[in-house]
Amino acid sequence: MEEQYYISIKEKLLKSEIYDKARDYAKDRNKVKVYYETGELLSKAGKDYGKNIIKQYSEKLMIEVGKKYNERNLRYMRQFYELFTSIKWNPLGSKLNWSHYRELLILSNKEEILYYIKICEENSLSKNQLHERIRSKEYDRLSDIAKDKLVNNINSICIKEEQ
């Protein structure tokens, strides 16, 4: 009888853990999508109304929505959209969350960014693990041959996504 209680408790707790992970994943996916779409709108608004528009929007958003929508974070969102538009890669098809992408936005080399996306997905790296790999300059230590193969592989993936 005692064992039945334990099994019931364990099942309930496991279901709760699974539900929490699924909810967290959906929340992360939604945040990436919303920030990408926000970045697109910020990019278009900047072209129509000038680069100072982000400052104006952030002042209003911080009051009306929350302090995390400051000028710096809005710039990251715009940069996020512009980066992935320029490399013809849809971040929404990736398994990464916003904290991963924030780590990648410090990089300027598009091939390097795509390399880190690929290793994050293949190895299920956490944000901290990604940070350490970027900090250790893992990409820079690759041979030129490996980098060429990587670029060719990434280009073929980007071409397939366009079709």
mmCIF file of N, CA, C and O in Angstrom, residues 27-129:
data_model
loop_
_atom_site.group_PDB
_atom_site.id
_atom_site.type_symbol
_atom_site.label_atom_id
_atom_site.label_comp_id
_atom_site.label_asym_id
_atom_site.label_seq_id
_atom_site.Cartn_x
_atom_site.Cartn_y
_atom_site.Cartn_z
ATOM 1 N N LYS A 27 7.354 29.309 -23.776
ATOM 2 C CA LYS A 27 7.583 30.708 -23.390
ATOM 3 C C LYS A 27 8.837 31.250 -24.077
ATOM 4 O O LYS A 27 8.834 32.357 -24.614
ATOM 5 N N ASP A 28 9.926 30.470 -24.080
ATOM 6 C CA ASP A 28 11.166 30.879 -24.743
ATOM 7 C C ASP A 28 10.956 31.051 -26.245
ATOM 8 O O ASP A 28 11.449 31.995 -26.846
ATOM 9 N N ARG A 29 10.249 30.126 -26.865
ATOM 10 C CA ARG A 29 9.986 30.200 -28.311
ATOM 11 C C ARG A 29 9.184 31.460 -28.633
ATOM 12 O O ARG A 29 9.425 32.135 -29.607
ATOM 13 N N ASN A 30 8.209 31.751 -27.789
ATOM 14 C CA ASN A 30 7.387 32.934 -27.999
ATOM 15 C C ASN A 30 8.221 34.207 -27.867
ATOM 16 O O ASN A 30 8.069 35.141 -28.649
ATOM 17 N N LYS A 31 9.115 34.238 -26.880
ATOM 18 C CA LYS A 31 9.956 35.418 -26.678
ATOM 19 C C LYS A 31 10.844 35.659 -27.900
ATOM 20 O O LYS A 31 10.967 36.794 -28.366
ATOM 21 N N VAL A 32 11.442 34.610 -28.446
ATOM 22 C CA VAL A 32 12.282 34.751 -29.639
ATOM 23 C C VAL A 32 11.447 35.301 -30.797
ATOM 24 O O VAL A 32 11.865 36.221 -31.494
ATOM 25 N N LYS A 33 10.260 34.754 -30.970
ATOM 26 C CA LYS A 33 9.375 35.190 -32.051
ATOM 27 C C LYS A 33 8.981 36.658 -31.878
ATOM 28 O O LYS A 33 9.071 37.461 -32.813
ATOM 29 N N VAL A 34 8.545 37.017 -30.682
ATOM 30 C CA VAL A 34 8.116 38.392 -30.422
ATOM 31 C C VAL A 34 9.277 39.366 -30.589
ATOM 32 O O VAL A 34 9.126 40.439 -31.184
ATOM 33 N N TYR A 35 10.453 39.023 -30.102
ATOM 34 C CA TYR A 35 11.598 39.925 -30.210
ATOM 35 C C TYR A 35 12.063 40.062 -31.660
ATOM 36 O O TYR A 35 12.489 41.126 -32.081
ATOM 37 N N TYR A 36 11.963 38.986 -32.424
ATOM 38 C CA TYR A 36 12.299 39.047 -33.846
ATOM 39 C C TYR A 36 11.318 39.974 -34.572
ATOM 40 O O TYR A 36 11.719 40.854 -35.336
ATOM 41 N N GLU A 37 10.034 39.789 -34.322
ATOM 42 C CA GLU A 37 9.011 40.620 -34.962
ATOM 43 C C GLU A 37 9.114 42.074 -34.497
ATOM 44 O O GLU A 37 8.928 43.008 -35.289
ATOM 45 N N THR A 38 9.432 42.280 -33.227
ATOM 46 C CA THR A 38 9.635 43.629 -32.705
ATOM 47 C C THR A 38 10.843 44.272 -33.381
ATOM 48 O O THR A 38 10.805 45.444 -33.760
ATOM 49 N N GLY A 39 11.897 43.483 -33.558
ATOM 50 C CA GLY A 39 13.084 43.976 -34.251
ATOM 51 C C GLY A 39 12.763 44.407 -35.673
ATOM 52 O O GLY A 39 13.276 45.420 -36.161
ATOM 53 N N GLU A 40 11.911 43.644 -36.331
ATOM 54 C CA GLU A 40 11.500 44.005 -37.695
ATOM 55 C C GLU A 40 10.765 45.345 -37.697
ATOM 56 O O GLU A 40 11.042 46.220 -38.521
ATOM 57 N N LEU A 41 9.842 45.508 -36.765
ATOM 58 C CA LEU A 41 9.099 46.769 -36.678
ATOM 59 C C LEU A 41 10.014 47.939 -36.337
ATOM 60 O O LEU A 41 9.879 49.032 -36.898
ATOM 61 N N LEU A 42 10.959 47.717 -35.437
ATOM 62 C CA LEU A 42 11.912 48.768 -35.078
ATOM 63 C C LEU A 42 12.791 49.141 -36.263
ATOM 64 O O LEU A 42 13.100 50.317 -36.473
ATOM 65 N N SER A 43 13.190 48.141 -37.038
ATOM 66 C CA SER A 43 14.005 48.394 -38.220
ATOM 67 C C SER A 43 13.238 49.245 -39.232
ATOM 68 O O SER A 43 13.763 50.222 -39.761
ATOM 69 N N LYS A 44 11.983 48.891 -39.475
ATOM 70 C CA LYS A 44 11.150 49.647 -40.423
ATOM 71 C C LYS A 44 10.864 51.051 -39.900
ATOM 72 O O LYS A 44 10.916 52.021 -40.653
ATOM 73 N N ALA A 45 10.566 51.169 -38.610
ATOM 74 C CA ALA A 45 10.293 52.486 -38.024
ATOM 75 C C ALA A 45 11.523 53.375 -38.115
ATOM 76 O O ALA A 45 11.409 54.576 -38.388
ATOM 77 N N GLY A 46 12.701 52.784 -37.905
ATOM 78 C CA GLY A 46 13.942 53.549 -38.002
ATOM 79 C C GLY A 46 14.172 54.085 -39.407
ATOM 80 O O GLY A 46 14.658 55.200 -39.581
ATOM 81 N N LYS A 47 13.806 53.287 -40.405
ATOM 82 C CA LYS A 47 13.955 53.740 -41.795
ATOM 83 C C LYS A 47 12.963 54.848 -42.121
ATOM 84 O O LYS A 47 13.269 55.771 -42.852
ATOM 85 N N ASP A 48 11.759 54.743 -41.543
ATOM 86 C CA ASP A 48 10.722 55.744 -41.821
ATOM 87 C C ASP A 48 10.875 57.019 -40.998
ATOM 88 O O ASP A 48 10.606 58.115 -41.486
ATOM 89 N N TYR A 49 11.297 56.873 -39.742
ATOM 90 C CA TYR A 49 11.277 58.016 -38.831
ATOM 91 C C TYR A 49 12.641 58.378 -38.230
ATOM 92 O O TYR A 49 12.712 59.260 -37.384
ATOM 93 N N GLY A 50 13.680 57.695 -38.626
ATOM 94 C CA GLY A 50 15.016 58.014 -38.132
ATOM 95 C C GLY A 50 15.451 57.116 -36.986
ATOM 96 O O GLY A 50 14.637 56.475 -36.323
ATOM 97 N N LYS A 51 16.738 57.074 -36.773
ATOM 98 C CA LYS A 51 17.325 56.169 -35.785
ATOM 99 C C LYS A 51 16.960 56.534 -34.347
ATOM 100 O O LYS A 51 17.007 55.705 -33.460
ATOM 101 N N ASN A 52 16.585 57.776 -34.110
ATOM 102 C CA ASN A 52 16.240 58.218 -32.755
ATOM 103 C C ASN A 52 14.911 57.644 -32.275
ATOM 104 O O ASN A 52 14.562 57.766 -31.108
ATOM 105 N N ILE A 53 14.189 56.986 -33.154
ATOM 106 C CA ILE A 53 12.868 56.456 -32.804
ATOM 107 C C ILE A 53 12.955 55.407 -31.697
ATOM 108 O O ILE A 53 12.063 55.311 -30.858
ATOM 109 N N ILE A 54 14.045 54.667 -31.654
ATOM 110 C CA ILE A 54 14.199 53.637 -30.611
ATOM 111 C C ILE A 54 14.249 54.295 -29.237
ATOM 112 O O ILE A 54 13.618 53.804 -28.292
ATOM 113 N N LYS A 55 14.926 55.383 -29.126
ATOM 114 C CA LYS A 55 14.991 56.098 -27.843
ATOM 115 C C LYS A 55 13.590 56.562 -27.434
ATOM 116 O O LYS A 55 13.184 56.404 -26.278
ATOM 117 N N GLN A 56 12.859 57.119 -28.380
ATOM 118 C CA GLN A 56 11.499 57.595 -28.087
ATOM 119 C C GLN A 56 10.601 56.432 -27.660
ATOM 120 O O GLN A 56 9.853 56.538 -26.680
ATOM 121 N N TYR A 57 10.677 55.331 -28.404
ATOM 122 C CA TYR A 57 9.846 54.173 -28.073
ATOM 123 C C TYR A 57 10.219 53.600 -26.710
ATOM 124 O O TYR A 57 9.352 53.214 -25.937
ATOM 125 N N SER A 58 11.510 53.527 -26.435
ATOM 126 C CA SER A 58 11.935 52.925 -25.167
ATOM 127 C C SER A 58 11.444 53.748 -23.983
ATOM 128 O O SER A 58 11.042 53.177 -22.965
ATOM 129 N N GLU A 59 11.465 55.053 -24.110
ATOM 130 C CA GLU A 59 10.990 55.894 -23.012
ATOM 131 C C GLU A 59 9.523 55.601 -22.709
ATOM 132 O O GLU A 59 9.129 55.498 -21.545
ATOM 133 N N LYS A 60 8.719 55.437 -23.741
ATOM 134 C CA LYS A 60 7.297 55.137 -23.550
ATOM 135 C C LYS A 60 7.097 53.702 -23.042
ATOM 136 O O LYS A 60 6.317 53.458 -22.117
ATOM 137 N N LEU A 61 7.792 52.748 -23.669
ATOM 138 C CA LEU A 61 7.610 51.337 -23.314
ATOM 139 C C LEU A 61 8.035 51.038 -21.881
ATOM 140 O O LEU A 61 7.409 50.222 -21.204
ATOM 141 N N MET A 62 9.094 51.695 -21.418
ATOM 142 C CA MET A 62 9.548 51.455 -20.047
ATOM 143 C C MET A 62 8.479 51.885 -19.042
ATOM 144 O O MET A 62 8.310 51.241 -18.011
ATOM 145 N N ILE A 63 7.730 52.917 -19.355
ATOM 146 C CA ILE A 63 6.667 53.381 -18.470
ATOM 147 C C ILE A 63 5.424 52.503 -18.608
ATOM 148 O O ILE A 63 4.828 52.088 -17.621
ATOM 149 N N GLU A 64 5.063 52.198 -19.849
ATOM 150 C CA GLU A 64 3.787 51.536 -20.107
ATOM 151 C C GLU A 64 3.846 50.006 -20.036
ATOM 152 O O GLU A 64 2.830 49.368 -19.752
ATOM 153 N N VAL A 65 5.018 49.405 -20.327
ATOM 154 C CA VAL A 65 5.098 47.940 -20.376
ATOM 155 C C VAL A 65 6.059 47.382 -19.327
ATOM 156 O O VAL A 65 5.769 46.380 -18.690
ATOM 157 N N GLY A 66 7.217 48.011 -19.172
ATOM 158 C CA GLY A 66 8.179 47.513 -18.189
ATOM 159 C C GLY A 66 9.577 48.029 -18.460
ATOM 160 O O GLY A 66 9.927 48.363 -19.589
ATOM 161 N N LYS A 67 10.374 48.072 -17.399
ATOM 162 C CA LYS A 67 11.717 48.647 -17.493
ATOM 163 C C LYS A 67 12.667 47.865 -18.386
ATOM 164 O O LYS A 67 13.656 48.394 -18.857
ATOM 165 N N LYS A 68 12.359 46.585 -18.621
ATOM 166 C CA LYS A 68 13.277 45.788 -19.448
ATOM 167 C C LYS A 68 13.247 46.199 -20.921
ATOM 168 O O LYS A 68 14.086 45.765 -21.698
ATOM 169 N N TYR A 69 12.307 47.039 -21.297
ATOM 170 C CA TYR A 69 12.236 47.486 -22.690
ATOM 171 C C TYR A 69 12.941 48.828 -22.855
ATOM 172 O O TYR A 69 12.451 49.750 -23.489
ATOM 173 N N ASN A 70 14.144 48.879 -22.305
ATOM 174 C CA ASN A 70 14.957 50.082 -22.409
ATOM 175 C C ASN A 70 15.589 50.177 -23.802
ATOM 176 O O ASN A 70 15.460 49.273 -24.631
ATOM 177 N N GLU A 71 16.252 51.270 -24.035
ATOM 178 C CA GLU A 71 16.832 51.531 -25.356
ATOM 179 C C GLU A 71 17.811 50.441 -25.775
ATOM 180 O O GLU A 71 17.795 49.980 -26.919
ATOM 181 N N ARG A 72 18.641 50.001 -24.870
ATOM 182 C CA ARG A 72 19.633 48.967 -25.192
ATOM 183 C C ARG A 72 18.954 47.673 -25.653
ATOM 184 O O ARG A 72 19.341 47.082 -26.654
ATOM 185 N N ASN A 73 17.924 47.232 -24.932
ATOM 186 C CA ASN A 73 17.254 45.984 -25.302
ATOM 187 C C ASN A 73 16.497 46.115 -26.618
ATOM 188 O O ASN A 73 16.455 45.168 -27.410
ATOM 189 N N LEU A 74 15.911 47.271 -26.873
ATOM 190 C CA LEU A 74 15.248 47.475 -28.164
ATOM 191 C C LEU A 74 16.275 47.447 -29.300
ATOM 192 O O LEU A 74 16.005 46.915 -30.378
ATOM 193 N N ARG A 75 17.443 47.995 -29.057
ATOM 194 C CA ARG A 75 18.507 47.939 -30.082
ATOM 195 C C ARG A 75 18.932 46.489 -30.347
ATOM 196 O O ARG A 75 19.197 46.111 -31.474
ATOM 197 N N TYR A 76 19.001 45.693 -29.289
ATOM 198 C CA TYR A 76 19.318 44.273 -29.465
ATOM 199 C C TYR A 76 18.259 43.581 -30.318
ATOM 200 O O TYR A 76 18.575 42.755 -31.168
ATOM 201 N N MET A 77 17.008 43.908 -30.086
ATOM 202 C CA MET A 77 15.936 43.299 -30.870
ATOM 203 C C MET A 77 16.052 43.677 -32.347
ATOM 204 O O MET A 77 15.904 42.823 -33.224
ATOM 205 N N ARG A 78 16.332 44.950 -32.606
ATOM 206 C CA ARG A 78 16.511 45.384 -33.996
ATOM 207 C C ARG A 78 17.732 44.695 -34.615
ATOM 208 O O ARG A 78 17.672 44.193 -35.738
ATOM 209 N N GLN A 79 18.813 44.646 -33.871
ATOM 210 C CA GLN A 79 20.028 43.991 -34.352
ATOM 211 C C GLN A 79 19.768 42.512 -34.634
ATOM 212 O O GLN A 79 20.238 41.963 -35.630
ATOM 213 N N PHE A 80 19.012 41.858 -33.775
ATOM 214 C CA PHE A 80 18.639 40.453 -33.926
ATOM 215 C C PHE A 80 17.912 40.244 -35.252
ATOM 216 O O PHE A 80 18.272 39.371 -36.039
ATOM 217 N N TYR A 81 16.916 41.049 -35.499
ATOM 218 C CA TYR A 81 16.171 40.939 -36.752
ATOM 219 C C TYR A 81 17.090 41.192 -37.955
ATOM 220 O O TYR A 81 17.106 40.414 -38.912
ATOM 221 N N GLU A 82 17.844 42.268 -37.908
ATOM 222 C CA GLU A 82 18.682 42.636 -39.055
ATOM 223 C C GLU A 82 19.769 41.602 -39.320
ATOM 224 O O GLU A 82 20.073 41.297 -40.470
ATOM 225 N N LEU A 83 20.338 41.054 -38.282
ATOM 226 C CA LEU A 83 21.367 40.029 -38.445
ATOM 227 C C LEU A 83 20.808 38.806 -39.158
ATOM 228 O O LEU A 83 21.361 38.345 -40.150
ATOM 229 N N PHE A 84 19.703 38.291 -38.659
ATOM 230 C CA PHE A 84 19.179 37.057 -39.233
ATOM 231 C C PHE A 84 18.518 37.270 -40.591
ATOM 232 O O PHE A 84 18.464 36.351 -41.392
ATOM 233 N N THR A 85 18.079 38.466 -40.864
ATOM 234 C CA THR A 85 17.573 38.779 -42.204
ATOM 235 C C THR A 85 18.743 38.809 -43.187
ATOM 236 O O THR A 85 18.641 38.285 -44.291
ATOM 237 N N SER A 86 19.855 39.386 -42.764
ATOM 238 C CA SER A 86 21.009 39.520 -43.658
ATOM 239 C C SER A 86 21.676 38.180 -43.966
ATOM 240 O O SER A 86 22.248 38.005 -45.038
ATOM 241 N N ILE A 87 21.585 37.218 -43.047
ATOM 242 C CA ILE A 87 22.204 35.917 -43.318
ATOM 243 C C ILE A 87 21.189 34.895 -43.811
ATOM 244 O O ILE A 87 21.517 33.728 -43.998
ATOM 245 N N LYS A 88 19.962 35.362 -44.027
ATOM 246 C CA LYS A 88 18.897 34.504 -44.571
ATOM 247 C C LYS A 88 18.744 33.225 -43.749
ATOM 248 O O LYS A 88 18.725 32.126 -44.262
ATOM 249 N N TRP A 89 18.653 33.412 -42.454
ATOM 250 C CA TRP A 89 18.504 32.303 -41.527
ATOM 251 C C TRP A 89 17.346 32.655 -40.607
ATOM 252 O O TRP A 89 17.328 33.718 -40.000
ATOM 253 N N ASN A 90 16.401 31.769 -40.492
ATOM 254 C CA ASN A 90 15.246 32.044 -39.658
ATOM 255 C C ASN A 90 15.506 31.549 -38.239
ATOM 256 O O ASN A 90 15.553 30.342 -38.006
ATOM 257 N N PRO A 91 15.674 32.453 -37.296
ATOM 258 C CA PRO A 91 15.956 32.020 -35.924
ATOM 259 C C PRO A 91 14.792 31.274 -35.289
ATOM 260 O O PRO A 91 14.961 30.565 -34.313
ATOM 261 N N LEU A 92 13.595 31.422 -35.848
ATOM 262 C CA LEU A 92 12.433 30.760 -35.269
ATOM 263 C C LEU A 92 12.463 29.262 -35.519
ATOM 264 O O LEU A 92 11.787 28.498 -34.843
ATOM 265 N N GLY A 93 13.266 28.824 -36.496
ATOM 266 C CA GLY A 93 13.402 27.402 -36.762
ATOM 267 C C GLY A 93 14.456 26.747 -35.888
ATOM 268 O O GLY A 93 14.657 25.541 -35.929
ATOM 269 N N SER A 94 15.119 27.537 -35.096
ATOM 270 C CA SER A 94 16.193 27.051 -34.240
ATOM 271 C C SER A 94 15.647 26.649 -32.872
ATOM 272 O O SER A 94 14.540 27.011 -32.499
ATOM 273 N N LYS A 95 16.449 25.916 -32.135
ATOM 274 C CA LYS A 95 16.060 25.494 -30.793
ATOM 275 C C LYS A 95 16.611 26.429 -29.712
ATOM 276 O O LYS A 95 16.441 26.175 -28.530
ATOM 277 N N LEU A 96 17.249 27.497 -30.113
ATOM 278 C CA LEU A 96 17.883 28.386 -29.142
ATOM 279 C C LEU A 96 16.874 29.348 -28.537
ATOM 280 O O LEU A 96 15.865 29.677 -29.151
ATOM 281 N N ASN A 97 17.189 29.820 -27.356
ATOM 282 C CA ASN A 97 16.315 30.807 -26.726
ATOM 283 C C ASN A 97 16.959 32.190 -26.783
ATOM 284 O O ASN A 97 18.069 32.356 -27.285
ATOM 285 N N TRP A 98 16.242 33.183 -26.270
ATOM 286 C CA TRP A 98 16.704 34.570 -26.378
ATOM 287 C C TRP A 98 18.059 34.770 -25.711
ATOM 288 O O TRP A 98 18.908 35.503 -26.225
ATOM 289 N N SER A 99 18.330 34.134 -24.596
ATOM 290 C CA SER A 99 19.623 34.335 -23.934
ATOM 291 C C SER A 99 20.773 33.812 -24.791
ATOM 292 O O SER A 99 21.862 34.386 -24.787
ATOM 293 N N HIS A 100 20.543 32.749 -25.566
ATOM 294 C CA HIS A 100 21.571 32.284 -26.511
ATOM 295 C C HIS A 100 21.819 33.363 -27.568
ATOM 296 O O HIS A 100 22.965 33.697 -27.889
ATOM 297 N N TYR A 101 20.739 33.865 -28.128
ATOM 298 C CA TYR A 101 20.885 34.872 -29.186
ATOM 299 C C TYR A 101 21.556 36.137 -28.682
ATOM 300 O O TYR A 101 22.343 36.751 -29.390
ATOM 301 N N ARG A 102 21.273 36.520 -27.444
ATOM 302 C CA ARG A 102 21.929 37.702 -26.873
ATOM 303 C C ARG A 102 23.430 37.494 -26.812
ATOM 304 O O ARG A 102 24.189 38.405 -27.073
ATOM 305 N N GLU A 103 23.856 36.284 -26.499
ATOM 306 C CA GLU A 103 25.290 35.981 -26.487
ATOM 307 C C GLU A 103 25.883 36.115 -27.888
ATOM 308 O O GLU A 103 26.999 36.584 -28.057
ATOM 309 N N LEU A 104 25.125 35.695 -28.878
ATOM 310 C CA LEU A 104 25.627 35.710 -30.251
ATOM 311 C C LEU A 104 25.673 37.105 -30.858
ATOM 312 O O LEU A 104 26.445 37.355 -31.791
ATOM 313 N N LEU A 105 24.880 38.033 -30.354
ATOM 314 C CA LEU A 105 24.815 39.369 -30.933
ATOM 315 C C LEU A 105 26.097 40.171 -30.734
ATOM 316 O O LEU A 105 26.291 41.179 -31.407
ATOM 317 N N ILE A 106 26.975 39.716 -29.868
ATOM 318 C CA ILE A 106 28.246 40.421 -29.689
ATOM 319 C C ILE A 106 29.218 40.115 -30.827
ATOM 320 O O ILE A 106 30.201 40.816 -31.005
ATOM 321 N N LEU A 107 28.934 39.066 -31.577
ATOM 322 C CA LEU A 107 29.818 38.650 -32.663
ATOM 323 C C LEU A 107 29.478 39.401 -33.945
ATOM 324 O O LEU A 107 28.326 39.733 -34.186
ATOM 325 N N SER A 108 30.479 39.629 -34.786
ATOM 326 C CA SER A 108 30.217 40.337 -36.038
ATOM 327 C C SER A 108 30.362 39.435 -37.264
ATOM 328 O O SER A 108 29.812 39.734 -38.313
ATOM 329 N N ASN A 109 31.069 38.326 -37.131
ATOM 330 C CA ASN A 109 31.293 37.409 -38.248
ATOM 331 C C ASN A 109 30.092 36.466 -38.374
ATOM 332 O O ASN A 109 29.796 35.683 -37.475
ATOM 333 N N LYS A 110 29.399 36.558 -39.496
ATOM 334 C CA LYS A 110 28.178 35.771 -39.691
ATOM 335 C C LYS A 110 28.446 34.272 -39.678
ATOM 336 O O LYS A 110 27.659 33.500 -39.137
ATOM 337 N N GLU A 111 29.555 33.846 -40.271
ATOM 338 C CA GLU A 111 29.887 32.421 -40.266
ATOM 339 C C GLU A 111 30.143 31.935 -38.842
ATOM 340 O O GLU A 111 29.765 30.825 -38.480
ATOM 341 N N GLU A 112 30.777 32.780 -38.060
ATOM 342 C CA GLU A 112 31.045 32.426 -36.668
ATOM 343 C C GLU A 112 29.734 32.278 -35.898
ATOM 344 O O GLU A 112 29.557 31.330 -35.122
ATOM 345 N N ILE A 113 28.799 33.172 -36.117
ATOM 346 C CA ILE A 113 27.495 33.098 -35.466
ATOM 347 C C ILE A 113 26.796 31.799 -35.840
ATOM 348 O O ILE A 113 26.289 31.077 -34.974
ATOM 349 N N LEU A 114 26.797 31.483 -37.108
ATOM 350 C CA LEU A 114 26.142 30.257 -37.561
ATOM 351 C C LEU A 114 26.839 29.010 -37.011
ATOM 352 O O LEU A 114 26.194 28.012 -36.713
ATOM 353 N N TYR A 115 28.154 29.087 -36.888
ATOM 354 C CA TYR A 115 28.895 27.977 -36.286
ATOM 355 C C TYR A 115 28.405 27.728 -34.857
ATOM 356 O O TYR A 115 28.105 26.596 -34.468
ATOM 357 N N TYR A 116 28.313 28.793 -34.071
ATOM 358 C CA TYR A 116 27.898 28.634 -32.683
ATOM 359 C C TYR A 116 26.438 28.185 -32.579
ATOM 360 O O TYR A 116 26.085 27.425 -31.679
ATOM 361 N N ILE A 117 25.589 28.630 -33.491
ATOM 362 C CA ILE A 117 24.209 28.142 -33.503
ATOM 363 C C ILE A 117 24.210 26.634 -33.722
ATOM 364 O O ILE A 117 23.525 25.883 -33.023
ATOM 365 N N LYS A 118 25.010 26.213 -34.702
ATOM 366 C CA LYS A 118 25.062 24.786 -35.039
ATOM 367 C C LYS A 118 25.548 23.948 -33.856
ATOM 368 O O LYS A 118 24.944 22.932 -33.517
ATOM 369 N N ILE A 119 26.616 24.380 -33.197
ATOM 370 C CA ILE A 119 27.123 23.573 -32.073
ATOM 371 C C ILE A 119 26.181 23.623 -30.877
ATOM 372 O O ILE A 119 26.088 22.656 -30.127
ATOM 373 N N CYS A 120 25.474 24.741 -30.709
ATOM 374 C CA CYS A 120 24.483 24.807 -29.618
ATOM 375 C C CYS A 120 23.384 23.784 -29.838
ATOM 376 O O CYS A 120 22.980 23.091 -28.909
ATOM 377 N N GLU A 121 22.904 23.723 -31.063
ATOM 378 C CA GLU A 121 21.822 22.793 -31.364
ATOM 379 C C GLU A 121 22.289 21.348 -31.282
ATOM 380 O O GLU A 121 21.593 20.494 -30.742
ATOM 381 N N GLU A 122 23.469 21.073 -31.822
ATOM 382 C CA GLU A 122 23.978 19.697 -31.830
ATOM 383 C C GLU A 122 24.300 19.189 -30.434
ATOM 384 O O GLU A 122 24.149 18.008 -30.136
ATOM 385 N N ASN A 123 24.787 20.085 -29.575
ATOM 386 C CA ASN A 123 25.252 19.682 -28.248
ATOM 387 C C ASN A 123 24.337 20.137 -27.116
ATOM 388 O O ASN A 123 24.695 19.990 -25.943
ATOM 389 N N SER A 124 23.213 20.735 -27.448
ATOM 390 C CA SER A 124 22.270 21.258 -26.444
ATOM 391 C C SER A 124 22.991 22.096 -25.391
ATOM 392 O O SER A 124 22.838 21.896 -24.183
ATOM 393 N N LEU A 125 23.769 23.058 -25.879
ATOM 394 C CA LEU A 125 24.544 23.895 -24.968
ATOM 395 C C LEU A 125 23.652 24.882 -24.229
ATOM 396 O O LEU A 125 22.718 25.441 -24.802
ATOM 397 N N SER A 126 23.961 25.103 -22.975
ATOM 398 C CA SER A 126 23.284 26.146 -22.212
ATOM 399 C C SER A 126 23.871 27.491 -22.628
ATOM 400 O O SER A 126 24.899 27.557 -23.300
ATOM 401 N N LYS A 127 23.249 28.555 -22.188
ATOM 402 C CA LYS A 127 23.767 29.896 -22.473
ATOM 403 C C LYS A 127 25.174 30.056 -21.899
ATOM 404 O O LYS A 127 26.063 30.600 -22.535
ATOM 405 N N ASN A 128 25.392 29.539 -20.700
ATOM 406 C CA ASN A 128 26.714 29.661 -20.072
ATOM 407 C C ASN A 128 27.775 28.857 -20.827
ATOM 408 O O ASN A 128 28.915 29.306 -20.969
ATOM 409 N N GLN A 129 27.403 27.685 -21.302
ATOM 410 C CA GLN A 129 28.349 26.881 -22.080
ATOM 411 C C GLN A 129 28.688 27.584 -23.397
ATOM 412 O O GLN A 129 29.839 27.596 -23.823
#
